[in-house]
PDB file of C-alpha atoms in Angstrom:
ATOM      1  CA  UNK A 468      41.374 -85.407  59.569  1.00 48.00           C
ATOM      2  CA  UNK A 469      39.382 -87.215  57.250  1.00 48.00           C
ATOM      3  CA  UNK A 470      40.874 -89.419  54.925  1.00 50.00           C
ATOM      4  CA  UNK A 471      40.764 -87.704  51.523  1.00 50.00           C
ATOM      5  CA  UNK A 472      42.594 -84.993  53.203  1.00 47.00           C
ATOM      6  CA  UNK A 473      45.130 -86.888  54.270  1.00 46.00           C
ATOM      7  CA  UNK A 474      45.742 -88.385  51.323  1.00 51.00           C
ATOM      8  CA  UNK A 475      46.553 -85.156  49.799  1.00 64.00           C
ATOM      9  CA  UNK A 476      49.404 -84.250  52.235  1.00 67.00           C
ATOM     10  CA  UNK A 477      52.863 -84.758  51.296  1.00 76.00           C
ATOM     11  CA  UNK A 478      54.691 -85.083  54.231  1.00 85.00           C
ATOM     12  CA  UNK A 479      58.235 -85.111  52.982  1.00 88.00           C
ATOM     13  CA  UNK A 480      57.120 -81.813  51.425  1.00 89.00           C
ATOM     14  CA  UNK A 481      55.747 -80.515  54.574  1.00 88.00           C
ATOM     15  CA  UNK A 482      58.786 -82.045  56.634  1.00 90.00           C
ATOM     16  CA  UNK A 483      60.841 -79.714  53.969  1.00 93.00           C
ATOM     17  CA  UNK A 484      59.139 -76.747  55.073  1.00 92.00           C
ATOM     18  CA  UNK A 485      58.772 -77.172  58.601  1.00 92.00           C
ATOM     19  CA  UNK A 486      62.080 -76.024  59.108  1.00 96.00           C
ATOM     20  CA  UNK A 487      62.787 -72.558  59.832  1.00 96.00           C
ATOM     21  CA  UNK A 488      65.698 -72.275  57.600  1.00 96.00           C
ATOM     22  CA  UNK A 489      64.084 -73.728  54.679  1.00 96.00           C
ATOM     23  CA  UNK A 490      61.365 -71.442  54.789  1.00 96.00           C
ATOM     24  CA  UNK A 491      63.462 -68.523  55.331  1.00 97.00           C
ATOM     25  CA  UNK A 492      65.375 -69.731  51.934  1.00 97.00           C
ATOM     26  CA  UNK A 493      61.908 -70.170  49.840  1.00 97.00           C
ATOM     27  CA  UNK A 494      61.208 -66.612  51.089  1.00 96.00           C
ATOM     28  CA  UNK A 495      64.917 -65.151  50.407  1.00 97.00           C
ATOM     29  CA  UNK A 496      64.663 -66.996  46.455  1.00 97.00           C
ATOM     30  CA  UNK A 497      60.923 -65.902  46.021  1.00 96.00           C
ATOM     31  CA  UNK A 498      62.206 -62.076  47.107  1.00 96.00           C
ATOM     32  CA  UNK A 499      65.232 -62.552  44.694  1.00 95.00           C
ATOM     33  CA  UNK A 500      63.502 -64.597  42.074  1.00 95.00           C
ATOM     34  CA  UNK A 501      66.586 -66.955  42.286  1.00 96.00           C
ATOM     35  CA  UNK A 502      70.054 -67.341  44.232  1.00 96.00           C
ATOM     36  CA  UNK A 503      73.128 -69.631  44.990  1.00 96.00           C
ATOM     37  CA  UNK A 504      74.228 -71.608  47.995  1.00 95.00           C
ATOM     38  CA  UNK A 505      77.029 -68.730  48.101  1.00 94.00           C
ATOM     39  CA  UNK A 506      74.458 -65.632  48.084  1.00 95.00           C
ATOM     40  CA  UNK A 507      71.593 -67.491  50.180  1.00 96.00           C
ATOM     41  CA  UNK A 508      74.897 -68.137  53.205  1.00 95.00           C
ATOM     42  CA  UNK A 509      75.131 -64.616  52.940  1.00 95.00           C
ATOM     43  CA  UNK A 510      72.096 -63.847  54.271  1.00 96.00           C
ATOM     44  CA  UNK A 511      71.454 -66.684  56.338  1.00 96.00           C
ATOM     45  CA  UNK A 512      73.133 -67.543  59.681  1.00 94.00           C
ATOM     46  CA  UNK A 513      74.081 -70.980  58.474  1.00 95.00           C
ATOM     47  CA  UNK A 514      77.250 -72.113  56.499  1.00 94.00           C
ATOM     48  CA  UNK A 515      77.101 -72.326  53.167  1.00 93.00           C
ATOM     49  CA  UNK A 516      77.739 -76.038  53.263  1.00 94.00           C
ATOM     50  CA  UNK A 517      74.861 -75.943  55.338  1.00 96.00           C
ATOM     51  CA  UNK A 518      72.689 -73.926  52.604  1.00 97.00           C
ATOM     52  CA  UNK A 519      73.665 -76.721  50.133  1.00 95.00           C
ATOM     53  CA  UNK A 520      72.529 -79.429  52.437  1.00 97.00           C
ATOM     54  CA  UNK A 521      69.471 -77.543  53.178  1.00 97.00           C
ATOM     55  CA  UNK A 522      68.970 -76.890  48.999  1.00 97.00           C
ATOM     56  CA  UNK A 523      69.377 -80.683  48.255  1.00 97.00           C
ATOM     57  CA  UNK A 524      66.186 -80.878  50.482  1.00 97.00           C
ATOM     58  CA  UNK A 525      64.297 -78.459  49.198  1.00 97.00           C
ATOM     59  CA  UNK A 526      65.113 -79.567  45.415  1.00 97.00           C
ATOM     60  CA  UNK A 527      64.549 -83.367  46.154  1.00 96.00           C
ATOM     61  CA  UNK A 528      60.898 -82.676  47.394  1.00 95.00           C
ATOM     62  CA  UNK A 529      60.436 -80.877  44.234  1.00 96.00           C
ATOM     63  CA  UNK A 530      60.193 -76.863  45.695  1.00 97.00           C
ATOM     64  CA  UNK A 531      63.818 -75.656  44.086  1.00 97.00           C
ATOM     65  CA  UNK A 532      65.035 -76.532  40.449  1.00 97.00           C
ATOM     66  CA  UNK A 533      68.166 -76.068  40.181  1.00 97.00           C
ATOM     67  CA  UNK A 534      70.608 -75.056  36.794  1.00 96.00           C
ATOM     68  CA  UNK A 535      74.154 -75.027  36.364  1.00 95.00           C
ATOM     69  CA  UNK A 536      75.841 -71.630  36.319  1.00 91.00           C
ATOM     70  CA  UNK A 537      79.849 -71.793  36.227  1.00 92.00           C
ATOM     71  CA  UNK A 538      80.867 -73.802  39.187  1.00 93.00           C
ATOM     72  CA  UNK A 539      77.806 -73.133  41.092  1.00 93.00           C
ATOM     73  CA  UNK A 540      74.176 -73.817  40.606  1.00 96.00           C
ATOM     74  CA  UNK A 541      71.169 -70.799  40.730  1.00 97.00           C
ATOM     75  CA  UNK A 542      67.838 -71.947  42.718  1.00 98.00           C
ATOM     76  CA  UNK A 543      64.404 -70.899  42.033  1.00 97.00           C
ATOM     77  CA  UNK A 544      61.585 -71.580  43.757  1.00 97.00           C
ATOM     78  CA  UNK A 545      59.238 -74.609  41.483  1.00 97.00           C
ATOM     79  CA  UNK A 546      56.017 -72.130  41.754  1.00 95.00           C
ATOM     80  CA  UNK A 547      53.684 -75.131  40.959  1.00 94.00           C
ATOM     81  CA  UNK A 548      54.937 -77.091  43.747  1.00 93.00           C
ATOM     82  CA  UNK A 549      54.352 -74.041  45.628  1.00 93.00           C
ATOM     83  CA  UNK A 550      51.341 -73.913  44.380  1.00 92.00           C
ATOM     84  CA  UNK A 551      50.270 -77.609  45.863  1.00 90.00           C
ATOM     85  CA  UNK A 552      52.018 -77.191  48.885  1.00 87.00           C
ATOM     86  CA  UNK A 553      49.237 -74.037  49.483  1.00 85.00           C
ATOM     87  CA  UNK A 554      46.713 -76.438  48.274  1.00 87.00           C
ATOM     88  CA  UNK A 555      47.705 -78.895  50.819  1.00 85.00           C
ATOM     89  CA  UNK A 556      47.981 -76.144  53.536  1.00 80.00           C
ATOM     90  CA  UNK A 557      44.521 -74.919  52.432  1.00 84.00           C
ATOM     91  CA  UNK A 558      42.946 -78.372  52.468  1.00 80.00           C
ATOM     92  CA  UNK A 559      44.325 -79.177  56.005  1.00 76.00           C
ATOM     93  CA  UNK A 560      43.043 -75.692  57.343  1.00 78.00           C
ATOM     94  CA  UNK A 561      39.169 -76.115  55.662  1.00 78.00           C
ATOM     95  CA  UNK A 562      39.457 -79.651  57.892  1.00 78.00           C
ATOM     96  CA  UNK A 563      40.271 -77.682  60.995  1.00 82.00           C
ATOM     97  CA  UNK A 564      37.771 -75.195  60.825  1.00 81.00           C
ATOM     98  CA  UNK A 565      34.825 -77.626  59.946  1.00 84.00           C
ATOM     99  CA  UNK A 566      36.496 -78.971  63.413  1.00 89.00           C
ATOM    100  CA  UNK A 567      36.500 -76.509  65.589  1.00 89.00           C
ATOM    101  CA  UNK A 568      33.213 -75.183  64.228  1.00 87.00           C
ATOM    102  CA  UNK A 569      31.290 -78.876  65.164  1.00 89.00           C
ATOM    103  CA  UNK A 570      33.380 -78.499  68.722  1.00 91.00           C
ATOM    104  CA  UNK A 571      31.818 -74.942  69.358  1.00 87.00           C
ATOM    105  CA  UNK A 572      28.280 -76.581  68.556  1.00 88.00           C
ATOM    106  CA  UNK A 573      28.699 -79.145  70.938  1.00 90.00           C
ATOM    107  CA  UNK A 574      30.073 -77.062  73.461  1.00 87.00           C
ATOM    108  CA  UNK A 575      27.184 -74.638  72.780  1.00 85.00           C
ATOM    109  CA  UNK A 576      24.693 -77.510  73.103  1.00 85.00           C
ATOM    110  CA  UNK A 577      25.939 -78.609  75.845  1.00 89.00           C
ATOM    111  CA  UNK A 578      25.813 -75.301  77.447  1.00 86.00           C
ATOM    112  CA  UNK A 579      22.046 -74.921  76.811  1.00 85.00           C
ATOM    113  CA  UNK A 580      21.345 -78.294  78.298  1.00 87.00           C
ATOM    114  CA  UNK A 581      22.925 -77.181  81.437  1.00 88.00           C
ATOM    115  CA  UNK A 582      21.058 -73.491  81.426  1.00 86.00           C
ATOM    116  CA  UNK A 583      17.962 -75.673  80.971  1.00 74.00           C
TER     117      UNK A 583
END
């Protein structure tokens, strides 16, 4: 990866959403447009002190925000940190393509050297 890519990639924020649970949580808030620790549990197969552990995460790489609502707090999903985070996935993606494309001209060159 060339340098100016990885520069761009965040990897606490990509450590956030390499778990499965996380990303099943962005998806259940972005469905719901916003949820609690008690209402995400409920759909999840996790405790809900698990949910909480798994929202600090997600909020301290910047992909929650959470506000105060009674004795609980309502999550939604930070859409311009979701918004880099697809920049960053993009980004890593155009790298690995311009990859694999030079690796199938090589291989292809090869080939032809040997048919020759």
């Amino acid at each position: 990866m060339s340098n100016a890519v990885t520069e761009q990639i965040d990897d606490h924020l990509w450590s956030a959403i390499g778990d499965p649970t996380r990303r099943r949580m962005l998806d259940l808030l972005l469905i719901d447009g916003d949820g609690t620790a008690t209402t995400l549990g409920q759909q999840l197969p996790v405790t809900r002190q698990a949910v909480a552990k798994h929202l600090g995460v997600l909020e301290r790489v910047g992909l929650v925000r959470a506000t105060p609502a009674g004795r609980e707090k309502r999550y939604r999903v930070d859409d311009a940190q979701l918004a880099r985070a697809v920049a960053q996935l993009s980004s890593v993606g155009a790298a690995w393509d311009a990859r694999l494309h030079r690796i199938k001209r090589i291989a292809e060159a090869i080939q032809r050297t040997q048919q020759d």
